[in-house]
Every structure is written in C-alpha cells, then in structure tokens.
Amino acid sequence: MTTVETDLPEPRLARVWRGLSGAFAAGLVLLALVMIGVQVYAGTRDLPGPGLDVVLGHVLAAVIAVVAQLLADRRRGWPAAALSLLVVVAGAVALWLFWWA
C-alpha cells in the first residue's frame, strides 16, 4: 500500500506561513471596512474623505487576499505557499499604493 500525499502531516512551517497569511488577509478585510466607514463618514459631513478609488483599491486587495487564502487553505505544498504569498503581495501593493507612495 502506498502513502498518499494527503496522508502525510503538513510541516509546521507551512502551517505557520498559512496562518500568518490568513491573519494578513483578515487585516486587509478590516482595513477595507474601515476605509468604507471613513468614506461614508466623510460623505455625510461634506468632507473629502479618501476617495472612491482608494476605497475600491482596498476592497479589491481584500477580495484578492480572501480568495487566495481560501484556495491556499484547501491546497498543500507549493500551490498553498504561492497562494499565501499572493495574499501578502496583494496587501503590500495596497499599502504601498494607498498609504506610502
């Protein structure tokens, strides 16, 4: 009888990496919700706010991160690691474009 790859325990580093990317994805969702709230608050008080493009950029980054994280949680090996990296890259791009650049 041969051992199937799914029967092998997942390495600890892989679990930690996927957990960190999951926390990062959750943080991006919270940041997107905050940006939506700030835009609504600003719009109701005739303040400029962050702008629709910035809010949509945060929402897009959060959606990409959540979808990539869900896919990463259902895979093993390099595909899971690559999808977790996509989560971090999506967040880094959003932070760079909308906060630091």
mmCIF file with all atom_site columns, C-alpha atoms in Angstrom, residues 9-49:
data_model
loop_
_atom_site.group_PDB
_atom_site.id
_atom_site.type_symbol
_atom_site.label_atom_id
_atom_site.label_alt_id
_atom_site.label_comp_id
_atom_site.label_asym_id
_atom_site.label_entity_id
_atom_site.label_seq_id
_atom_site.pdbx_PDB_ins_code
_atom_site.Cartn_x
_atom_site.Cartn_y
_atom_site.Cartn_z
_atom_site.occupancy
_atom_site.B_iso_or_equiv
_atom_site.pdbx_formal_charge
_atom_site.auth_seq_id
_atom_site.auth_comp_id
_atom_site.auth_asym_id
_atom_site.auth_atom_id
_atom_site.pdbx_PDB_model_num
ATOM 1  C CA . PRO A 1 9  ? 1.394   15.525 8.144  1.00 0.00 ? 9  PRO A CA 1
ATOM 2  C CA . GLU A 1 10 ? 1.901   19.071 6.969  1.00 0.00 ? 10 GLU A CA 1
ATOM 3  C CA . PRO A 1 11 ? 5.185   20.689 8.028  1.00 0.00 ? 11 PRO A CA 1
ATOM 4  C CA . ARG A 1 12 ? 4.968   23.187 10.875 1.00 0.00 ? 12 ARG A CA 1
ATOM 5  C CA . LEU A 1 13 ? 6.494   25.988 8.801  1.00 0.00 ? 13 LEU A CA 1
ATOM 6  C CA . ALA A 1 14 ? 3.786   25.561 6.157  1.00 0.00 ? 14 ALA A CA 1
ATOM 7  C CA . ARG A 1 15 ? 1.054   25.809 8.801  1.00 0.00 ? 15 ARG A CA 1
ATOM 8  C CA . VAL A 1 16 ? 2.660   28.895 10.336 1.00 0.00 ? 16 VAL A CA 1
ATOM 9  C CA . TRP A 1 17 ? 3.074   30.573 6.938  1.00 0.00 ? 17 TRP A CA 1
ATOM 10 C CA . ARG A 1 18 ? -0.545  29.908 6.017  1.00 0.00 ? 18 ARG A CA 1
ATOM 11 C CA . GLY A 1 19 ? -1.669  31.164 9.423  1.00 0.00 ? 19 GLY A CA 1
ATOM 12 C CA . LEU A 1 20 ? 0.275   34.395 9.004  1.00 0.00 ? 20 LEU A CA 1
ATOM 13 C CA . SER A 1 21 ? -1.147  34.974 5.554  1.00 0.00 ? 21 SER A CA 1
ATOM 14 C CA . GLY A 1 22 ? -4.626  34.297 6.949  1.00 0.00 ? 22 GLY A CA 1
ATOM 15 C CA . ALA A 1 23 ? -4.111  36.929 9.613  1.00 0.00 ? 23 ALA A CA 1
ATOM 16 C CA . PHE A 1 24 ? -2.854  39.307 6.941  1.00 0.00 ? 24 PHE A CA 1
ATOM 17 C CA . ALA A 1 25 ? -5.965  38.638 4.820  1.00 0.00 ? 25 ALA A CA 1
ATOM 18 C CA . ALA A 1 26 ? -8.195  39.309 7.833  1.00 0.00 ? 26 ALA A CA 1
ATOM 19 C CA . GLY A 1 27 ? -6.324  42.551 8.455  1.00 0.00 ? 27 GLY A CA 1
ATOM 20 C CA . LEU A 1 28 ? -6.907  43.626 4.858  1.00 0.00 ? 28 LEU A CA 1
ATOM 21 C CA . VAL A 1 29 ? -10.633 42.965 5.238  1.00 0.00 ? 29 VAL A CA 1
ATOM 22 C CA . LEU A 1 30 ? -10.725 45.067 8.405  1.00 0.00 ? 30 LEU A CA 1
ATOM 23 C CA . LEU A 1 31 ? -8.760  47.840 6.702  1.00 0.00 ? 31 LEU A CA 1
ATOM 24 C CA . ALA A 1 32 ? -11.177 47.816 3.755  1.00 0.00 ? 32 ALA A CA 1
ATOM 25 C CA . LEU A 1 33 ? -14.137 48.038 6.141  1.00 0.00 ? 33 LEU A CA 1
ATOM 26 C CA . VAL A 1 34 ? -12.505 50.968 7.945  1.00 0.00 ? 34 VAL A CA 1
ATOM 27 C CA . MET A 1 35 ? -11.904 52.730 4.638  1.00 0.00 ? 35 MET A CA 1
ATOM 28 C CA . ILE A 1 36 ? -15.553 52.237 3.682  1.00 0.00 ? 36 ILE A CA 1
ATOM 29 C CA . GLY A 1 37 ? -16.607 53.644 7.060  1.00 0.00 ? 37 GLY A CA 1
ATOM 30 C CA . VAL A 1 38 ? -14.313 56.651 6.723  1.00 0.00 ? 38 VAL A CA 1
ATOM 31 C CA . GLN A 1 39 ? -15.641 57.375 3.236  1.00 0.00 ? 39 GLN A CA 1
ATOM 32 C CA . VAL A 1 40 ? -19.260 57.136 4.406  1.00 0.00 ? 40 VAL A CA 1
ATOM 33 C CA . TYR A 1 41 ? -18.496 59.349 7.418  1.00 0.00 ? 41 TYR A CA 1
ATOM 34 C CA . ALA A 1 42 ? -16.749 61.910 5.232  1.00 0.00 ? 42 ALA A CA 1
ATOM 35 C CA . GLY A 1 43 ? -19.524 61.840 2.639  1.00 0.00 ? 43 GLY A CA 1
ATOM 36 C CA . THR A 1 44 ? -22.237 62.522 5.204  1.00 0.00 ? 44 THR A CA 1
ATOM 37 C CA . ARG A 1 45 ? -20.359 65.548 6.556  1.00 0.00 ? 45 ARG A CA 1
ATOM 38 C CA . ASP A 1 46 ? -19.219 67.084 3.255  1.00 0.00 ? 46 ASP A CA 1
ATOM 39 C CA . LEU A 1 47 ? -15.579 66.190 3.918  1.00 0.00 ? 47 LEU A CA 1
ATOM 40 C CA . PRO A 1 48 ? -13.265 64.986 1.132  1.00 0.00 ? 48 PRO A CA 1
ATOM 41 C CA . GLY A 1 49 ? -12.539 61.513 2.563  1.00 0.00 ? 49 GLY A CA 1
#
